[in-house]
Amino acid sequence: MKNQFTSVLVGAFLLEAAGYLAFPFLSIALRDSFGMPESQIGLVFLFAIGLRPVWAILGGYLAERIRPVFLFSAACLLESAAFFLLGFSDNLVLGSAAIVLGNVGFSLWTPNLFALVYKLFPAGEATAKVSLLNGALNTGAAVGCLLGGAIASVATRDVFIGAAALYLVSLPLLGRALWAEVPELSKETPNEAPRASFVLKPVLGISLITFGFWGSYAQFNSFFALYSKDWLNSATFAGVAFALLAISVAALSFLLSRQPVLLKRVGFLSCASALLLMAAWQLLIFSHWVGAVLFVIALAAAESTISLLLVERWAAVDRQRKHLMQSLNFAGRNIAMGIGSFIGGSLYHAPAGGPISAWPWSNAVLLAVCVVGFVFWREETH
């Protein structure tokens, strides 16, 4: 079991490193290598990301019926093919198809990776292991960002070839770890009654938490680079901020995995971190470096606790259908991020547009929705 989980952790590190090796350079490649105008790039991303919930739920459905190793292999091959296309092709249609294929692969492996933890470990141990998995993923993201920046300084297209190769390298590791895993429904008791909790307050609570937090998080993802350039007068600080966020989330996740007392209070910590982040958004009004750094640290605290809480709570909704529950978690997260990005696009503006206070305050409202979600949510003891 330990060796199997270690292989999963290393595979997760490689998958996330591969993604973040190339992700920051997608829009540059589409514009400069494929000749795609910015407006069309936005439409391609909107289409590809908008379909993520569909692929995630389909992946959760399939994971109950086929061996997980086949699903993960398909996901890795799709991502690898997508990045090879971006690395070697100049055809506009192929470039657009690569973005869609990459998002399909990402939507298949991400939620099912967390579901595997709940298959490998009993509920009492799984929360700590999920925190370790979060740490491995964010360490991979940080390493990928740093390597991608170094490689892109020589040749941008090489980051896509490197990402494609990393996805292929991860295949034997995950294959070794997952080969013995059987489809989920093969273990299920026939005619088992569905859990009534699926329609009760806990699901409303975690849905509100998902919408409020990830809706706010998406605005950091989509607009912090512009904020850094427009309001902090630095085109490079955004890269530092993303690396700082990944490293901080990794460190906090590893810390949580080693502290059973903190894991038992993850609900309280999540609510407190949401309130802290609500206040930290207001620091961006003042356009100071110190405030921006404190904001990133507050965001890291919120991500490391709230993402852990949501994974654990969705797993508790129906422990017989682990893959489907994590796919619903992933789908809700992406829907919330899509709505959050739309809100951010409507309210963010450069200094010429006047004070920026409406943007941080809109995020405070989203996080207030997140806090309301905790009213409907009740922490269970496992």
mmCIF file of C-alpha atoms in Angstrom:
data_model
loop_
_atom_site.group_PDB
_atom_site.id
_atom_site.type_symbol
_atom_site.label_atom_id
_atom_site.label_comp_id
_atom_site.label_asym_id
_atom_site.label_seq_id
_atom_site.Cartn_x
_atom_site.Cartn_y
_atom_site.Cartn_z
ATOM 1 C CA MET A 1 0.000 0.000 0.000
ATOM 2 C CA LYS A 2 2.789 2.449 0.915
ATOM 3 C CA ASN A 3 4.716 1.774 -2.298
ATOM 4 C CA GLN A 4 1.501 2.064 -4.314
ATOM 5 C CA PHE A 5 0.670 5.469 -2.801
ATOM 6 C CA THR A 6 4.256 6.650 -3.278
ATOM 7 C CA SER A 7 3.944 5.852 -6.981
ATOM 8 C CA VAL A 8 0.685 7.818 -7.091
ATOM 9 C CA LEU A 9 2.385 10.809 -5.416
ATOM 10 C CA VAL A 10 5.319 10.767 -7.846
ATOM 11 C CA GLY A 11 2.934 10.376 -10.772
ATOM 12 C CA ALA A 12 0.835 13.292 -9.507
ATOM 13 C CA PHE A 13 3.960 15.442 -9.177
ATOM 14 C CA LEU A 14 4.936 14.683 -12.792
ATOM 15 C CA LEU A 15 1.425 15.295 -14.134
ATOM 16 C CA GLU A 16 1.157 18.706 -12.491
ATOM 17 C CA ALA A 17 4.747 19.656 -13.369
ATOM 18 C CA ALA A 18 3.998 18.809 -16.998
ATOM 19 C CA GLY A 19 0.873 20.942 -17.001
ATOM 20 C CA TYR A 20 2.494 23.984 -15.405
ATOM 21 C CA LEU A 21 5.566 23.609 -17.585
ATOM 22 C CA ALA A 22 3.408 24.580 -20.566
ATOM 23 C CA PHE A 23 0.218 26.218 -19.258
ATOM 24 C CA PRO A 24 1.586 29.779 -18.854
ATOM 25 C CA PHE A 25 2.703 29.818 -22.516
ATOM 26 C CA LEU A 26 -0.457 28.550 -24.226
ATOM 27 C CA SER A 27 -1.792 31.963 -25.245
ATOM 28 C CA ILE A 28 1.657 33.040 -26.491
ATOM 29 C CA ALA A 29 1.952 29.928 -28.670
ATOM 30 C CA LEU A 30 -1.538 30.279 -30.103
ATOM 31 C CA ARG A 31 -0.925 33.896 -31.073
ATOM 32 C CA ASP A 32 2.711 33.787 -32.213
ATOM 33 C CA SER A 33 3.030 30.270 -33.638
ATOM 34 C CA PHE A 34 -0.494 29.606 -34.893
ATOM 35 C CA GLY A 35 -1.450 33.170 -35.818
ATOM 36 C CA MET A 36 -4.622 33.126 -33.729
ATOM 37 C CA PRO A 37 -6.012 36.570 -32.756
ATOM 38 C CA GLU A 38 -6.622 37.296 -29.057
ATOM 39 C CA SER A 39 -10.408 37.256 -29.457
ATOM 40 C CA GLN A 40 -10.288 33.776 -30.980
ATOM 41 C CA ILE A 41 -7.906 32.568 -28.265
ATOM 42 C CA GLY A 42 -10.485 33.603 -25.684
ATOM 43 C CA LEU A 43 -13.219 31.682 -27.486
ATOM 44 C CA VAL A 44 -11.073 28.544 -27.732
ATOM 45 C CA PHE A 45 -10.308 28.652 -24.014
ATOM 46 C CA LEU A 46 -13.956 29.348 -23.170
ATOM 47 C CA PHE A 47 -15.085 26.346 -25.218
ATOM 48 C CA ALA A 48 -12.395 23.994 -23.888
ATOM 49 C CA ILE A 49 -12.743 24.962 -20.221
ATOM 50 C CA GLY A 50 -16.529 25.185 -20.425
ATOM 51 C CA LEU A 51 -16.689 21.499 -21.331
ATOM 52 C CA ARG A 52 -14.506 20.395 -18.405
ATOM 53 C CA PRO A 53 -17.490 19.529 -16.158
ATOM 54 C CA VAL A 54 -18.915 17.285 -18.889
ATOM 55 C CA TRP A 55 -15.659 15.357 -19.321
ATOM 56 C CA ALA A 56 -15.161 15.142 -15.544
ATOM 57 C CA ILE A 57 -18.594 13.616 -14.925
ATOM 58 C CA LEU A 58 -18.137 11.272 -17.890
ATOM 59 C CA GLY A 59 -14.773 10.239 -16.413
ATOM 60 C CA GLY A 60 -16.373 9.570 -13.037
ATOM 61 C CA TYR A 61 -19.036 7.444 -14.716
ATOM 62 C CA LEU A 62 -16.444 5.473 -16.695
ATOM 63 C CA ALA A 63 -14.200 4.985 -13.646
ATOM 64 C CA GLU A 64 -17.002 2.983 -12.034
ATOM 65 C CA ARG A 65 -17.094 0.618 -14.992
ATOM 66 C CA ILE A 66 -13.538 0.241 -16.323
ATOM 67 C CA ARG A 67 -10.186 -0.220 -14.663
ATOM 68 C CA PRO A 68 -8.747 3.135 -13.468
ATOM 69 C CA VAL A 69 -5.436 2.323 -15.176
ATOM 70 C CA PHE A 70 -7.138 2.537 -18.580
ATOM 71 C CA LEU A 71 -8.762 5.884 -17.745
ATOM 72 C CA PHE A 72 -5.491 7.396 -16.514
ATOM 73 C CA SER A 73 -3.605 6.023 -19.511
ATOM 74 C CA ALA A 74 -6.122 7.630 -21.873
ATOM 75 C CA ALA A 75 -5.841 10.941 -19.998
ATOM 76 C CA CYS A 76 -2.024 10.960 -20.139
ATOM 77 C CA LEU A 77 -1.989 10.047 -23.829
ATOM 78 C CA LEU A 78 -4.515 12.793 -24.648
ATOM 79 C CA GLU A 79 -2.473 15.416 -22.787
ATOM 80 C CA SER A 80 0.759 14.203 -24.361
ATOM 81 C CA ALA A 81 -0.754 14.273 -27.864
ATOM 82 C CA ALA A 82 -2.092 17.783 -27.247
ATOM 83 C CA PHE A 83 1.294 19.176 -26.257
ATOM 84 C CA PHE A 84 3.124 17.380 -29.071
ATOM 85 C CA LEU A 85 0.707 19.067 -31.498
ATOM 86 C CA LEU A 86 1.461 22.450 -29.924
ATOM 87 C CA GLY A 87 5.180 21.738 -30.087
ATOM 88 C CA PHE A 88 5.431 20.570 -33.682
ATOM 89 C CA SER A 89 2.436 21.875 -35.634
ATOM 90 C CA ASP A 90 1.650 25.276 -37.153
ATOM 91 C CA ASN A 91 -1.874 24.369 -38.262
ATOM 92 C CA LEU A 92 -4.559 26.562 -36.668
ATOM 93 C CA VAL A 93 -7.172 23.799 -36.522
ATOM 94 C CA LEU A 94 -4.711 21.376 -34.920
ATOM 95 C CA GLY A 95 -3.697 24.026 -32.392
ATOM 96 C CA SER A 96 -7.332 24.580 -31.399
ATOM 97 C CA ALA A 97 -7.925 20.824 -31.218
ATOM 98 C CA ALA A 98 -4.862 20.461 -28.982
ATOM 99 C CA ILE A 99 -6.333 22.865 -26.422
ATOM 100 C CA VAL A 100 -9.582 20.886 -26.335
ATOM 101 C CA LEU A 101 -7.762 17.508 -26.098
ATOM 102 C CA GLY A 102 -5.576 18.765 -23.264
ATOM 103 C CA ASN A 103 -8.611 19.873 -21.269
ATOM 104 C CA VAL A 104 -10.293 16.510 -21.822
ATOM 105 C CA GLY A 105 -7.242 14.703 -20.426
ATOM 106 C CA PHE A 106 -6.945 17.106 -17.481
ATOM 107 C CA SER A 107 -10.639 16.651 -16.636
ATOM 108 C CA LEU A 108 -10.276 12.868 -16.658
ATOM 109 C CA TRP A 109 -7.262 12.438 -14.393
ATOM 110 C CA THR A 110 -7.617 15.273 -11.866
ATOM 111 C CA PRO A 111 -10.794 14.250 -9.959
ATOM 112 C CA ASN A 112 -10.065 10.543 -10.263
ATOM 113 C CA LEU A 113 -6.644 11.016 -8.672
ATOM 114 C CA PHE A 114 -8.317 12.182 -5.456
ATOM 115 C CA ALA A 115 -10.878 9.383 -5.648
ATOM 116 C CA LEU A 116 -8.022 6.864 -5.684
ATOM 117 C CA VAL A 117 -6.910 8.029 -2.242
ATOM 118 C CA TYR A 118 -10.288 7.029 -0.815
ATOM 119 C CA LYS A 119 -10.000 3.638 -2.503
ATOM 120 C CA LEU A 120 -6.532 3.007 -1.105
ATOM 121 C CA PHE A 121 -7.123 4.179 2.470
ATOM 122 C CA PRO A 122 -9.947 4.070 5.020
ATOM 123 C CA ALA A 123 -11.781 7.340 5.719
ATOM 124 C CA GLY A 124 -9.822 7.987 8.919
ATOM 125 C CA GLU A 125 -6.492 8.011 7.071
ATOM 126 C CA ALA A 126 -7.589 9.444 3.740
ATOM 127 C CA THR A 127 -7.741 13.123 4.776
ATOM 128 C CA ALA A 128 -4.046 13.197 5.674
ATOM 129 C CA LYS A 129 -3.190 11.406 2.424
ATOM 130 C CA VAL A 130 -5.248 13.908 0.387
ATOM 131 C CA SER A 131 -3.266 16.694 2.031
ATOM 132 C CA LEU A 132 -0.046 14.927 0.999
ATOM 133 C CA LEU A 133 -1.419 14.617 -2.537
ATOM 134 C CA ASN A 134 -2.200 18.360 -2.541
ATOM 135 C CA GLY A 135 1.364 18.992 -1.472
ATOM 136 C CA ALA A 136 2.774 16.817 -4.264
ATOM 137 C CA LEU A 137 0.570 18.508 -6.876
ATOM 138 C CA ASN A 138 1.526 22.013 -5.801
ATOM 139 C CA THR A 139 5.209 21.108 -5.602
ATOM 140 C CA GLY A 140 4.893 19.888 -9.174
ATOM 141 C CA ALA A 141 3.180 23.152 -10.152
ATOM 142 C CA ALA A 142 5.991 25.219 -8.625
ATOM 143 C CA VAL A 143 8.725 23.143 -10.289
ATOM 144 C CA GLY A 144 6.856 23.245 -13.602
ATOM 145 C CA CYS A 145 6.551 27.053 -13.472
ATOM 146 C CA LEU A 146 10.253 27.483 -12.756
ATOM 147 C CA LEU A 147 11.398 24.984 -15.406
ATOM 148 C CA GLY A 148 8.958 26.385 -17.954
ATOM 149 C CA GLY A 149 10.290 29.888 -17.473
ATOM 150 C CA ALA A 150 13.874 28.696 -17.904
ATOM 151 C CA ILE A 151 13.109 26.624 -21.021
ATOM 152 C CA ALA A 152 10.934 29.309 -22.612
ATOM 153 C CA SER A 153 13.763 31.813 -22.357
ATOM 154 C CA VAL A 154 15.549 29.650 -24.952
ATOM 155 C CA ALA A 155 12.647 28.375 -27.091
ATOM 156 C CA THR A 156 8.966 28.609 -26.186
ATOM 157 C CA ARG A 157 7.950 25.560 -28.194
ATOM 158 C CA ASP A 158 10.317 23.348 -26.234
ATOM 159 C CA VAL A 159 8.117 23.673 -23.132
ATOM 160 C CA PHE A 160 5.313 21.844 -24.965
ATOM 161 C CA ILE A 161 7.601 19.039 -26.106
ATOM 162 C CA GLY A 162 8.947 18.711 -22.564
ATOM 163 C CA ALA A 163 5.408 18.614 -21.141
ATOM 164 C CA ALA A 164 4.374 15.928 -23.630
ATOM 165 C CA ALA A 165 7.385 13.811 -22.638
ATOM 166 C CA LEU A 166 6.610 14.168 -18.917
ATOM 167 C CA TYR A 167 3.078 12.860 -19.429
ATOM 168 C CA LEU A 168 4.530 9.779 -21.106
ATOM 169 C CA VAL A 169 7.047 9.303 -18.271
ATOM 170 C CA SER A 170 4.199 9.360 -15.729
ATOM 171 C CA LEU A 171 2.399 6.487 -17.480
ATOM 172 C CA PRO A 172 4.494 3.551 -16.167
ATOM 173 C CA LEU A 173 4.429 4.963 -12.621
ATOM 174 C CA LEU A 174 0.646 5.285 -12.564
ATOM 175 C CA GLY A 175 0.228 2.020 -14.433
ATOM 176 C CA ARG A 176 2.264 0.192 -11.791
ATOM 177 C CA ALA A 177 0.244 1.785 -8.998
ATOM 178 C CA LEU A 178 -3.190 1.259 -10.550
ATOM 179 C CA TRP A 179 -2.979 -2.034 -12.388
ATOM 180 C CA ALA A 180 -4.595 -4.027 -9.565
ATOM 181 C CA GLU A 181 -7.453 -1.553 -9.036
ATOM 182 C CA VAL A 182 -10.801 -2.816 -10.279
ATOM 183 C CA PRO A 183 -13.862 -0.842 -11.452
ATOM 184 C CA GLU A 184 -15.726 0.698 -8.537
ATOM 185 C CA LEU A 185 -19.148 -0.811 -9.236
ATOM 186 C CA SER A 186 -17.672 -4.317 -9.161
ATOM 187 C CA LYS A 187 -17.318 -3.847 -5.387
ATOM 188 C CA GLU A 188 -20.736 -2.311 -4.815
ATOM 189 C CA THR A 189 -23.462 -4.196 -2.990
ATOM 190 C CA PRO A 190 -26.408 -4.877 -5.342
ATOM 191 C CA ASN A 191 -29.523 -2.805 -4.799
ATOM 192 C CA GLU A 192 -27.797 -0.672 -2.196
ATOM 193 C CA ALA A 193 -29.973 2.278 -1.221
ATOM 194 C CA PRO A 194 -28.579 5.709 -2.149
ATOM 195 C CA ARG A 195 -27.346 7.911 0.668
ATOM 196 C CA ALA A 196 -30.036 10.372 1.715
ATOM 197 C CA SER A 197 -27.379 12.943 2.675
ATOM 198 C CA PHE A 198 -26.938 13.729 -1.012
ATOM 199 C CA VAL A 199 -30.034 15.944 -0.955
ATOM 200 C CA LEU A 200 -29.662 17.445 2.504
ATOM 201 C CA LYS A 201 -27.958 20.532 3.938
ATOM 202 C CA PRO A 202 -24.331 19.317 3.746
ATOM 203 C CA VAL A 203 -24.482 19.246 -0.068
ATOM 204 C CA LEU A 204 -25.986 22.748 -0.174
ATOM 205 C CA GLY A 205 -23.201 23.876 2.155
ATOM 206 C CA ILE A 206 -20.333 22.430 0.138
ATOM 207 C CA SER A 207 -21.923 23.778 -3.062
ATOM 208 C CA LEU A 208 -21.962 27.317 -1.629
ATOM 209 C CA ILE A 209 -18.383 26.918 -0.382
ATOM 210 C CA THR A 210 -17.345 25.703 -3.849
ATOM 211 C CA PHE A 211 -19.062 28.582 -5.639
ATOM 212 C CA GLY A 212 -17.771 31.297 -3.301
ATOM 213 C CA PHE A 213 -14.161 30.198 -2.987
ATOM 214 C CA TRP A 214 -13.395 28.972 -6.513
ATOM 215 C CA GLY A 215 -15.300 31.893 -8.023
ATOM 216 C CA SER A 216 -12.939 34.217 -6.171
ATOM 217 C CA TYR A 217 -9.861 32.077 -6.872
ATOM 218 C CA ALA A 218 -10.545 32.224 -10.618
ATOM 219 C CA GLN A 219 -10.155 35.994 -10.534
ATOM 220 C CA PHE A 220 -6.635 35.638 -9.166
ATOM 221 C CA ASN A 221 -5.867 33.110 -11.908
ATOM 222 C CA SER A 222 -7.273 35.250 -14.700
ATOM 223 C CA PHE A 223 -6.503 38.825 -13.688
ATOM 224 C CA PHE A 224 -3.623 38.972 -11.198
ATOM 225 C CA ALA A 225 -1.088 39.191 -14.033
ATOM 226 C CA LEU A 226 -2.925 42.263 -15.331
ATOM 227 C CA TYR A 227 -3.174 43.696 -11.803
ATOM 228 C CA SER A 228 0.562 43.225 -11.362
ATOM 229 C CA LYS A 229 1.331 45.032 -14.612
ATOM 230 C CA ASP A 230 -1.313 47.780 -14.328
ATOM 231 C CA TRP A 231 -1.338 48.602 -10.612
ATOM 232 C CA LEU A 232 2.068 47.395 -9.338
ATOM 233 C CA ASN A 233 3.929 48.444 -12.500
ATOM 234 C CA SER A 234 5.615 45.055 -12.763
ATOM 235 C CA ALA A 235 5.188 42.612 -15.613
ATOM 236 C CA THR A 236 7.213 39.935 -13.774
ATOM 237 C CA PHE A 237 5.683 39.953 -10.275
ATOM 238 C CA ALA A 238 2.764 37.771 -11.389
ATOM 239 C CA GLY A 239 5.151 34.893 -12.126
ATOM 240 C CA VAL A 240 6.684 35.278 -8.675
ATOM 241 C CA ALA A 241 3.202 35.367 -7.141
ATOM 242 C CA PHE A 242 2.117 32.142 -8.862
ATOM 243 C CA ALA A 243 5.302 30.369 -7.764
ATOM 244 C CA LEU A 244 4.902 31.714 -4.204
ATOM 245 C CA LEU A 245 1.308 30.482 -4.129
ATOM 246 C CA ALA A 246 2.235 26.971 -5.287
ATOM 247 C CA ILE A 247 5.149 26.690 -2.841
ATOM 248 C CA SER A 248 3.027 28.011 0.051
ATOM 249 C CA VAL A 249 0.141 25.639 -0.669
ATOM 250 C CA ALA A 250 2.575 22.715 -0.917
ATOM 251 C CA ALA A 251 4.224 23.634 2.417
ATOM 252 C CA LEU A 252 0.893 24.109 4.205
ATOM 253 C CA SER A 253 -0.481 20.860 2.757
ATOM 254 C CA PHE A 254 2.550 18.877 3.933
ATOM 255 C CA LEU A 255 2.189 20.523 7.360
ATOM 256 C CA LEU A 256 -1.496 19.587 7.588
ATOM 257 C CA SER A 257 -0.763 15.984 6.625
ATOM 258 C CA ARG A 258 1.546 15.715 9.658
ATOM 259 C CA GLN A 259 -0.831 17.327 12.169
ATOM 260 C CA PRO A 260 -3.869 15.132 13.032
ATOM 261 C CA VAL A 261 -5.183 17.804 15.403
ATOM 262 C CA LEU A 262 -5.323 20.358 12.589
ATOM 263 C CA LEU A 263 -6.918 17.859 10.194
ATOM 264 C CA LYS A 264 -9.749 17.320 12.678
ATOM 265 C CA ARG A 265 -10.353 21.079 12.660
ATOM 266 C CA VAL A 266 -10.105 21.561 8.906
ATOM 267 C CA GLY A 267 -13.671 22.912 8.793
ATOM 268 C CA PHE A 268 -12.885 25.662 11.301
ATOM 269 C CA LEU A 269 -9.577 26.424 9.569
ATOM 270 C CA SER A 270 -11.336 26.646 6.193
ATOM 271 C CA CYS A 271 -13.912 29.121 7.479
ATOM 272 C CA ALA A 272 -11.219 31.214 9.188
ATOM 273 C CA SER A 273 -9.075 31.250 6.037
ATOM 274 C CA ALA A 274 -12.081 32.364 3.937
ATOM 275 C CA LEU A 275 -12.611 35.311 6.304
ATOM 276 C CA LEU A 276 -8.888 36.110 6.157
ATOM 277 C CA LEU A 277 -8.937 36.042 2.363
ATOM 278 C CA MET A 278 -12.004 38.293 2.328
ATOM 279 C CA ALA A 279 -9.985 40.904 4.223
ATOM 280 C CA ALA A 280 -6.833 40.282 2.148
ATOM 281 C CA TRP A 281 -8.657 41.135 -1.094
ATOM 282 C CA GLN A 282 -9.117 44.656 0.251
ATOM 283 C CA LEU A 283 -5.335 45.068 0.494
ATOM 284 C CA LEU A 284 -5.205 45.117 -3.305
ATOM 285 C CA ILE A 285 -7.079 48.427 -3.311
ATOM 286 C CA PHE A 286 -3.932 50.124 -2.000
ATOM 287 C CA SER A 287 -1.663 48.737 -4.767
ATOM 288 C CA HIS A 288 1.320 47.966 -2.528
ATOM 289 C CA TRP A 289 3.795 45.114 -2.913
ATOM 290 C CA VAL A 290 3.466 44.146 0.749
ATOM 291 C CA GLY A 291 -0.299 43.945 0.453
ATOM 292 C CA ALA A 292 -0.033 41.823 -2.689
ATOM 293 C CA VAL A 293 2.352 39.373 -0.986
ATOM 294 C CA LEU A 294 0.087 39.122 2.077
ATOM 295 C CA PHE A 295 -2.845 38.507 -0.263
ATOM 296 C CA VAL A 296 -1.038 35.592 -1.953
ATOM 297 C CA ILE A 297 -0.204 34.057 1.446
ATOM 298 C CA ALA A 298 -3.854 34.387 2.540
ATOM 299 C CA LEU A 299 -4.952 32.756 -0.721
ATOM 300 C CA ALA A 300 -2.518 29.884 -0.105
ATOM 301 C CA ALA A 301 -3.973 29.331 3.384
ATOM 302 C CA ALA A 302 -7.484 29.265 1.937
ATOM 303 C CA GLU A 303 -6.606 26.949 -0.954
ATOM 304 C CA SER A 304 -4.745 24.424 1.196
ATOM 305 C CA THR A 305 -7.633 24.107 3.683
ATOM 306 C CA ILE A 306 -10.774 24.645 1.591
ATOM 307 C CA SER A 307 -9.708 22.385 -1.294
ATOM 308 C CA LEU A 308 -8.910 19.651 1.253
ATOM 309 C CA LEU A 309 -12.271 20.150 2.966
ATOM 310 C CA LEU A 310 -14.204 19.932 -0.308
ATOM 311 C CA VAL A 311 -12.449 16.747 -1.420
ATOM 312 C CA GLU A 312 -13.178 15.136 1.950
ATOM 313 C CA ARG A 313 -16.794 16.322 2.130
ATOM 314 C CA TRP A 314 -17.658 15.182 -1.385
ATOM 315 C CA ALA A 315 -16.138 11.793 -0.562
ATOM 316 C CA ALA A 316 -18.428 11.590 2.469
ATOM 317 C CA VAL A 317 -21.570 12.220 0.394
ATOM 318 C CA ASP A 318 -21.424 8.712 -1.069
ATOM 319 C CA ARG A 319 -18.416 6.607 -0.109
ATOM 320 C CA GLN A 320 -19.536 3.831 -2.485
ATOM 321 C CA ARG A 321 -19.067 6.046 -5.571
ATOM 322 C CA LYS A 322 -15.751 7.753 -4.928
ATOM 323 C CA HIS A 323 -14.898 8.566 -8.549
ATOM 324 C CA LEU A 324 -18.277 10.106 -9.346
ATOM 325 C CA MET A 325 -18.230 12.232 -6.178
ATOM 326 C CA GLN A 326 -14.799 13.707 -6.968
ATOM 327 C CA SER A 327 -15.923 14.307 -10.552
ATOM 328 C CA LEU A 328 -18.884 16.306 -9.220
ATOM 329 C CA ASN A 329 -16.459 18.236 -6.995
ATOM 330 C CA PHE A 330 -14.256 19.025 -10.006
ATOM 331 C CA ALA A 331 -17.263 19.955 -12.177
ATOM 332 C CA GLY A 332 -18.625 22.351 -9.551
ATOM 333 C CA ARG A 333 -15.204 23.929 -9.148
ATOM 334 C CA ASN A 334 -14.891 24.636 -12.879
ATOM 335 C CA ILE A 335 -18.415 26.017 -13.177
ATOM 336 C CA ALA A 336 -17.670 28.362 -10.272
ATOM 337 C CA MET A 337 -14.374 29.429 -11.842
ATOM 338 C CA GLY A 338 -16.111 30.172 -15.130
ATOM 339 C CA ILE A 339 -18.657 32.405 -13.398
ATOM 340 C CA GLY A 340 -15.919 34.029 -11.314
ATOM 341 C CA SER A 341 -13.860 34.818 -14.397
ATOM 342 C CA PHE A 342 -16.889 36.471 -15.992
ATOM 343 C CA ILE A 343 -17.462 38.588 -12.873
ATOM 344 C CA GLY A 344 -13.783 39.568 -12.783
ATOM 345 C CA GLY A 345 -13.808 40.480 -16.456
ATOM 346 C CA SER A 346 -16.765 42.774 -15.830
ATOM 347 C CA LEU A 347 -15.272 44.583 -12.818
ATOM 348 C CA TYR A 348 -11.486 44.611 -13.250
ATOM 349 C CA HIS A 349 -10.012 47.670 -15.007
ATOM 350 C CA ALA A 350 -6.708 49.486 -15.450
ATOM 351 C CA PRO A 351 -5.883 52.674 -13.450
ATOM 352 C CA ALA A 352 -7.324 54.842 -16.216
ATOM 353 C CA GLY A 353 -10.755 53.472 -15.337
ATOM 354 C CA GLY A 354 -10.710 54.940 -11.835
ATOM 355 C CA PRO A 355 -10.487 53.264 -8.400
ATOM 356 C CA ILE A 356 -10.333 49.485 -8.400
ATOM 357 C CA SER A 357 -12.351 49.000 -5.199
ATOM 358 C CA ALA A 358 -15.352 47.327 -6.917
ATOM 359 C CA TRP A 359 -13.202 44.341 -7.944
ATOM 360 C CA PRO A 360 -11.939 43.415 -4.446
ATOM 361 C CA TRP A 361 -15.382 44.066 -2.947
ATOM 362 C CA SER A 362 -17.035 41.707 -5.430
ATOM 363 C CA ASN A 363 -14.646 39.015 -4.217
ATOM 364 C CA ALA A 364 -15.565 39.812 -0.627
ATOM 365 C CA VAL A 365 -19.195 39.116 -1.571
ATOM 366 C CA LEU A 366 -18.229 35.786 -3.177
ATOM 367 C CA LEU A 367 -16.300 34.781 -0.070
ATOM 368 C CA ALA A 368 -19.262 35.811 2.081
ATOM 369 C CA VAL A 369 -21.269 33.234 0.101
ATOM 370 C CA CYS A 370 -18.511 30.737 0.936
ATOM 371 C CA VAL A 371 -18.814 31.567 4.654
ATOM 372 C CA VAL A 372 -22.603 31.149 4.495
ATOM 373 C CA GLY A 373 -21.911 27.680 3.125
ATOM 374 C CA PHE A 374 -20.288 26.766 6.427
ATOM 375 C CA VAL A 375 -23.605 27.485 8.164
ATOM 376 C CA PHE A 376 -25.167 24.601 6.224
ATOM 377 C CA TRP A 377 -22.164 22.362 6.654
ATOM 378 C CA ARG A 378 -21.474 20.285 9.737
ATOM 379 C CA GLU A 379 -18.155 18.582 10.345
ATOM 380 C CA GLU A 380 -18.406 14.841 10.945
ATOM 381 C CA THR A 381 -16.022 12.760 13.032
ATOM 382 C CA HIS A 382 -14.517 9.814 11.178
#
